[in-house]
PDB file of N, CA and C in Angstrom:
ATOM      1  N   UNK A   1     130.119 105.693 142.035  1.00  0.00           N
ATOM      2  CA  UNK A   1     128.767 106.121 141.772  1.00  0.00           C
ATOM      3  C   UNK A   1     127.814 105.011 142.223  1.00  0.00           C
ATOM      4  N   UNK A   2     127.095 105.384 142.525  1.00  0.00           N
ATOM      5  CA  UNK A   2     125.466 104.658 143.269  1.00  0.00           C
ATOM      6  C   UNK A   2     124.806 104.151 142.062  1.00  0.00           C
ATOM      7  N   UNK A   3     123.969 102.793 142.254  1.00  0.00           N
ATOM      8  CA  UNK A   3     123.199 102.477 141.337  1.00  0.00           C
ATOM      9  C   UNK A   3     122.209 103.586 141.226  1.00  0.00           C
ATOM     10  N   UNK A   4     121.477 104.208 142.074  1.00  0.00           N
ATOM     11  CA  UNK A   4     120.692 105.446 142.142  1.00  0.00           C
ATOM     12  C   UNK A   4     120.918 106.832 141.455  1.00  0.00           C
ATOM     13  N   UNK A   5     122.641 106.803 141.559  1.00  0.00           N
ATOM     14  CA  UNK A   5     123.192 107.853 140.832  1.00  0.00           C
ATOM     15  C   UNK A   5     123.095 107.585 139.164  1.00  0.00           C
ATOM     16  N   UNK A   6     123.450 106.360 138.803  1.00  0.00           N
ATOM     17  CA  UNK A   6     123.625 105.883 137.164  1.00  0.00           C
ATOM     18  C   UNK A   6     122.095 105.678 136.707  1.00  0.00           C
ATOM     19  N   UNK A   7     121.231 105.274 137.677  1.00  0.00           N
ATOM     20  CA  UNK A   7     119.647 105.593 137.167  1.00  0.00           C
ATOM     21  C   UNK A   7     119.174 106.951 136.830  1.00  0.00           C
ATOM     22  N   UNK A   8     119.896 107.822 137.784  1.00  0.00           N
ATOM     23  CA  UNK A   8     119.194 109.002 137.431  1.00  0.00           C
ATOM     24  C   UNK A   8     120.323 109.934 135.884  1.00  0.00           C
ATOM     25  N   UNK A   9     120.946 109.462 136.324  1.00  0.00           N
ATOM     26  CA  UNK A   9     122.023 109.502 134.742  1.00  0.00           C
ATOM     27  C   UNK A   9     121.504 109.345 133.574  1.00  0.00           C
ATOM     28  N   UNK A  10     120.918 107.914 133.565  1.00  0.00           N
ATOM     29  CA  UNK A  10     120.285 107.215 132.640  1.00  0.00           C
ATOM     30  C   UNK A  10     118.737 108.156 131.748  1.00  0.00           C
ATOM     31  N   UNK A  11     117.777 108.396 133.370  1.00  0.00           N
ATOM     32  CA  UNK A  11     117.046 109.158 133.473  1.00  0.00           C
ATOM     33  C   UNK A  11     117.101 110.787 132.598  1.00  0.00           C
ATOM     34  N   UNK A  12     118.099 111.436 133.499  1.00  0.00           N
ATOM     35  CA  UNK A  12     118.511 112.821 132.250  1.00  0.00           C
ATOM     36  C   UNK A  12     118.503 112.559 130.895  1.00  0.00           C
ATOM     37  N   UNK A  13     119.185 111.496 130.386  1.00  0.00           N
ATOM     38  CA  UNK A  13     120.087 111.424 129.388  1.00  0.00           C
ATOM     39  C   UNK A  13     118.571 111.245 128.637  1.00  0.00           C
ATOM     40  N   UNK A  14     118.027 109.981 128.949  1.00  0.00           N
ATOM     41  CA  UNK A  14     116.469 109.625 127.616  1.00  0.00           C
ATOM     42  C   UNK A  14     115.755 110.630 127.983  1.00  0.00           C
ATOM     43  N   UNK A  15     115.445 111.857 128.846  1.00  0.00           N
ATOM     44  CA  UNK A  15     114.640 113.223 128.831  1.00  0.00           C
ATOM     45  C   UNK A  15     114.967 114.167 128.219  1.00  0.00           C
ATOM     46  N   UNK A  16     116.492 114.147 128.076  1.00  0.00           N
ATOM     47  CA  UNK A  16     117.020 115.672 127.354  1.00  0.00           C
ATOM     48  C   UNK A  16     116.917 115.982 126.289  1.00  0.00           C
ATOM     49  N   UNK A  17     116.708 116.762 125.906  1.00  0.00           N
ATOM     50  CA  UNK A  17     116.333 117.648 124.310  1.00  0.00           C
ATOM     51  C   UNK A  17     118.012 117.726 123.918  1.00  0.00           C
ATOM     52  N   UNK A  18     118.196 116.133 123.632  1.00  0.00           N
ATOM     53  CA  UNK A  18     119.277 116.377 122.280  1.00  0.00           C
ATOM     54  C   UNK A  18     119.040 115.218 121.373  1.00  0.00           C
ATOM     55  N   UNK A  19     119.858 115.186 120.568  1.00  0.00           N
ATOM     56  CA  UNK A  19     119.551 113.794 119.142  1.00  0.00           C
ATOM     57  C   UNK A  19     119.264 112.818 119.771  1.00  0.00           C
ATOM     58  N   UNK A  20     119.166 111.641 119.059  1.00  0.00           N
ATOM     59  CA  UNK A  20     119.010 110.308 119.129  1.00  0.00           C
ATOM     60  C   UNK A  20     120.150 109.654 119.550  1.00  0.00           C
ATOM     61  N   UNK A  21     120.878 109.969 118.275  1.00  0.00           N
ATOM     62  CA  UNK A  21     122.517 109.944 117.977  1.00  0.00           C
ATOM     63  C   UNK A  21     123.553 110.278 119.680  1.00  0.00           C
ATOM     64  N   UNK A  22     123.197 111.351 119.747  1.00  0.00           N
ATOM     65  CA  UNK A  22     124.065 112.084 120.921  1.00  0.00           C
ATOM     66  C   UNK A  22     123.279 111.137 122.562  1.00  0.00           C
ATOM     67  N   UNK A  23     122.123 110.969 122.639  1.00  0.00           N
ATOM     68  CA  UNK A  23     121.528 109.883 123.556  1.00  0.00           C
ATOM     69  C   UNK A  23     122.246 108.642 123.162  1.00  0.00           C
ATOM     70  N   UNK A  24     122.371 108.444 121.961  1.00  0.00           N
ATOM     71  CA  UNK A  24     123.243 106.918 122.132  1.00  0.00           C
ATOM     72  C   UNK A  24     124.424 106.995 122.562  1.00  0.00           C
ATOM     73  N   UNK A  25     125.093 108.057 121.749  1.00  0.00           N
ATOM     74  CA  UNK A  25     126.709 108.253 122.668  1.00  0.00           C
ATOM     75  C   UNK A  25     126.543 107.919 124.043  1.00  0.00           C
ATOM     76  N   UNK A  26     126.162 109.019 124.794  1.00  0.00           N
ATOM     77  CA  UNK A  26     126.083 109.292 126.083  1.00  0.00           C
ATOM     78  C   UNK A  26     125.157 107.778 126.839  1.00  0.00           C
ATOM     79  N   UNK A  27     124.462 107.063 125.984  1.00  0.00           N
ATOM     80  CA  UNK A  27     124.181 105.967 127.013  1.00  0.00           C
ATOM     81  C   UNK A  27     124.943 104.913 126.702  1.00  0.00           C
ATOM     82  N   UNK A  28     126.153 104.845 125.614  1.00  0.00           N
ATOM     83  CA  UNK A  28     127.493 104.111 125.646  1.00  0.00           C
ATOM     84  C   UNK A  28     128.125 104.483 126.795  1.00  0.00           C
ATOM     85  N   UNK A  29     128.486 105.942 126.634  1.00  0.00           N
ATOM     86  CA  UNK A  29     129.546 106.425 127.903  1.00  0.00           C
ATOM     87  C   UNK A  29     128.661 106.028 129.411  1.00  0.00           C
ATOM     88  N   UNK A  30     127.607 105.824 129.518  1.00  0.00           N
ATOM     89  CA  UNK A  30     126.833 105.705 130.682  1.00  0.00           C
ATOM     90  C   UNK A  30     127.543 103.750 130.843  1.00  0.00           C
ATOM     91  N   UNK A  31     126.913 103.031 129.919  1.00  0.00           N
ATOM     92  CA  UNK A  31     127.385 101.750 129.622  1.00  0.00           C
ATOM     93  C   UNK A  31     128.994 101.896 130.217  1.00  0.00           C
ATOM     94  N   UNK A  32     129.603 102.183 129.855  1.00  0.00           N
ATOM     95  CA  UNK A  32     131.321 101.715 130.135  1.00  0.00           C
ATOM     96  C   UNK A  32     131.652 102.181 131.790  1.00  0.00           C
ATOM     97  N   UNK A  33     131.046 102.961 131.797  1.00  0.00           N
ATOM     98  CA  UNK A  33     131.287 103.774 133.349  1.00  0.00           C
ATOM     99  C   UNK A  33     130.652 102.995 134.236  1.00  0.00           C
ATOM    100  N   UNK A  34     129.437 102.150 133.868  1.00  0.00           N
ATOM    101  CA  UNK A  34     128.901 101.055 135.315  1.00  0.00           C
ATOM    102  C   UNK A  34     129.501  99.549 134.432  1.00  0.00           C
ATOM    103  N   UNK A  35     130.188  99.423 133.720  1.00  0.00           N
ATOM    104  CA  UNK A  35     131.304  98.019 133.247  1.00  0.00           C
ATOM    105  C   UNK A  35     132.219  98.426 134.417  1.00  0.00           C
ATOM    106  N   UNK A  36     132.669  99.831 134.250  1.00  0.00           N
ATOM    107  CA  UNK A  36     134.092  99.993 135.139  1.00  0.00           C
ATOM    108  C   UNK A  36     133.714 100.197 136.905  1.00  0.00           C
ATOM    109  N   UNK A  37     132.708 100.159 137.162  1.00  0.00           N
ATOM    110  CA  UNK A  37     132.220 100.678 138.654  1.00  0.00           C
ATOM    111  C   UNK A  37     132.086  99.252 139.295  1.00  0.00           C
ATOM    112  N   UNK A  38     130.872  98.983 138.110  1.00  0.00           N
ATOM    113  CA  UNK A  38     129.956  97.613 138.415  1.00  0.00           C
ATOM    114  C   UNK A  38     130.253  95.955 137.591  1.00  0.00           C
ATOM    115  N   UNK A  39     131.472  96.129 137.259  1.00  0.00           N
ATOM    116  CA  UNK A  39     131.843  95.314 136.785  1.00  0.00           C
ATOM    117  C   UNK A  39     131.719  93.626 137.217  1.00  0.00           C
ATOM    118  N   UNK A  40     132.003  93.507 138.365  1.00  0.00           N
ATOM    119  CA  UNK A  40     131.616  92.696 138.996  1.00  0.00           C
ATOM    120  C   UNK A  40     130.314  91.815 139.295  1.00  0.00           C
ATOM    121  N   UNK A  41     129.457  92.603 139.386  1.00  0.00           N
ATOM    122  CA  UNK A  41     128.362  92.591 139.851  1.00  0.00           C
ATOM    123  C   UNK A  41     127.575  92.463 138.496  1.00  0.00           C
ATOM    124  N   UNK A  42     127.752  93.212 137.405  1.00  0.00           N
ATOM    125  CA  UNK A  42     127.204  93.059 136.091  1.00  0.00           C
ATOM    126  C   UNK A  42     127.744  91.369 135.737  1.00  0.00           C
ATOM    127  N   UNK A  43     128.661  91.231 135.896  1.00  0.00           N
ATOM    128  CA  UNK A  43     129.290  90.034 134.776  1.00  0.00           C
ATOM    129  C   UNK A  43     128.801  88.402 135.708  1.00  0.00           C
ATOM    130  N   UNK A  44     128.712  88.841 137.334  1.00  0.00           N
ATOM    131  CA  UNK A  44     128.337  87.525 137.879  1.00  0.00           C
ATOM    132  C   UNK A  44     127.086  87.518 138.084  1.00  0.00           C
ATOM    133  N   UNK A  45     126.119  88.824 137.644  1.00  0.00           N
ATOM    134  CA  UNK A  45     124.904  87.843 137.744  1.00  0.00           C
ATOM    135  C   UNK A  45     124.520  88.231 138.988  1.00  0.00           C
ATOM    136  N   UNK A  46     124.754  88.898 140.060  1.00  0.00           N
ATOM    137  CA  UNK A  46     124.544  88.830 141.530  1.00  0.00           C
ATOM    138  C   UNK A  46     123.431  89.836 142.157  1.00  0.00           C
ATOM    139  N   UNK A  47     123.703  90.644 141.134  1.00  0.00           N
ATOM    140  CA  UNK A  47     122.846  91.858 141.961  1.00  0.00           C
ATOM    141  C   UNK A  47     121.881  92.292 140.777  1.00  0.00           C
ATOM    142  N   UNK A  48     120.477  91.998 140.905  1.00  0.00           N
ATOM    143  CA  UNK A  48     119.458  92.203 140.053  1.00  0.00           C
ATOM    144  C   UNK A  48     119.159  93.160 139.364  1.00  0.00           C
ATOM    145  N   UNK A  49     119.225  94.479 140.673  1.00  0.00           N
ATOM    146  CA  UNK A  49     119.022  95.758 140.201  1.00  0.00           C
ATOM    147  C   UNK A  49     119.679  96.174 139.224  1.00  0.00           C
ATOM    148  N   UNK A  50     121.169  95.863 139.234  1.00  0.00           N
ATOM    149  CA  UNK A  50     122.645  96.504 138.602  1.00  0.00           C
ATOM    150  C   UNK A  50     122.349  95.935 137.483  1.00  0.00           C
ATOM    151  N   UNK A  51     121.986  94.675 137.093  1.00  0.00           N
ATOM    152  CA  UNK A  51     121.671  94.066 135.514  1.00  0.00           C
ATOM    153  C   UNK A  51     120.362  94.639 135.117  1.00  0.00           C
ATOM    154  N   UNK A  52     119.031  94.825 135.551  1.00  0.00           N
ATOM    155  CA  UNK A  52     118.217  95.428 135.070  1.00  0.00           C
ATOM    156  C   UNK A  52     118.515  96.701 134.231  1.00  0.00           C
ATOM    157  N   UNK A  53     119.092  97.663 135.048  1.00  0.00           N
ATOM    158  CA  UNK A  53     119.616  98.780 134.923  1.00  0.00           C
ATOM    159  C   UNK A  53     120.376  98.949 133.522  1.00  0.00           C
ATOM    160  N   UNK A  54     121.421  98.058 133.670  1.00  0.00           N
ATOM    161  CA  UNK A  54     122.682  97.774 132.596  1.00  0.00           C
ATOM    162  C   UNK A  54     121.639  97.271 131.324  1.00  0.00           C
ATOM    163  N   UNK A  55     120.697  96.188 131.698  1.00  0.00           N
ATOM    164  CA  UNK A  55     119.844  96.071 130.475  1.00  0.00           C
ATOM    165  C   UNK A  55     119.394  97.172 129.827  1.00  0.00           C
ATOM    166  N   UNK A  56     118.383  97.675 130.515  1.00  0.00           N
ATOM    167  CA  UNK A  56     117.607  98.589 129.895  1.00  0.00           C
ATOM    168  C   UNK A  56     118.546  99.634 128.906  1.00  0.00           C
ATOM    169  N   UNK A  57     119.825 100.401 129.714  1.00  0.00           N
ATOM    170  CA  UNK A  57     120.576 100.994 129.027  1.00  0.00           C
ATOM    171  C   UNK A  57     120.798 100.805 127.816  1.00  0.00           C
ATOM    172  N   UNK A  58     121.763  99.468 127.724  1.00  0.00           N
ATOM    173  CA  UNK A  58     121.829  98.155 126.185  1.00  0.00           C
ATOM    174  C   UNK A  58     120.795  98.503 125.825  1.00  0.00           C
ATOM    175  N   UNK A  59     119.491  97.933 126.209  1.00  0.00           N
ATOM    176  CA  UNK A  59     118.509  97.512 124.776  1.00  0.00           C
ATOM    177  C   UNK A  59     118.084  99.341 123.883  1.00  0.00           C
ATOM    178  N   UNK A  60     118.155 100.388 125.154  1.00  0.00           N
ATOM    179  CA  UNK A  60     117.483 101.365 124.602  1.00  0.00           C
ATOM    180  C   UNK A  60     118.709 102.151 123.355  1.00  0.00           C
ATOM    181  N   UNK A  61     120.158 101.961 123.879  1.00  0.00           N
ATOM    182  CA  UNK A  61     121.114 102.466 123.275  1.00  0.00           C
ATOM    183  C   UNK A  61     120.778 101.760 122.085  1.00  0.00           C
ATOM    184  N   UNK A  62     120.496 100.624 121.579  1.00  0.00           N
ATOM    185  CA  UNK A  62     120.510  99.733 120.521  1.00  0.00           C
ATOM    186  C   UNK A  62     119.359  99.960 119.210  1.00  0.00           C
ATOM    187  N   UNK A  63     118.474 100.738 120.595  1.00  0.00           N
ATOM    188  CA  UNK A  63     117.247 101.209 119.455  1.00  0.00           C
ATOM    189  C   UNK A  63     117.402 102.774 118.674  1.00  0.00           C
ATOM    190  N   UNK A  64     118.080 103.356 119.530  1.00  0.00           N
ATOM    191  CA  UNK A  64     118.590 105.100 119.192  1.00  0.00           C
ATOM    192  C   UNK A  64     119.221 104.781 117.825  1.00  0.00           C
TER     193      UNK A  64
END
């Protein structure tokens, strides 16, 4: 999957008319799926976009 693809993932998921609860699930499962894609790239720091991204996910899952 494309960083473009997991943005717009991201995107659906905080628009859709379901819980809070069920948005947090699903932006865990969003979380583990760019650990397992973007693993690399998340953990060294290298690619800006891919940690922005991965942030925002984290902080918003944390507030749900």
């Amino acid at each position: 999957m494309t960083l473009t693809e997991y943005n717009a993932r991201y995107e659906y998921i905080i628009h859709s008319n379901i819980s809070d609860r069920q948005k947090a699930l699903k932006l865990a499962d969003l979380m583990n799926d760019m650990e397992g894609q973007l693993g690399n790239e998340i953990g060294e720091h290298q690619n800006k976009e891919v940690n922005a991204l991965y942030r925002k996910v984290s902080l918003l899952s944390n507030l749900l």
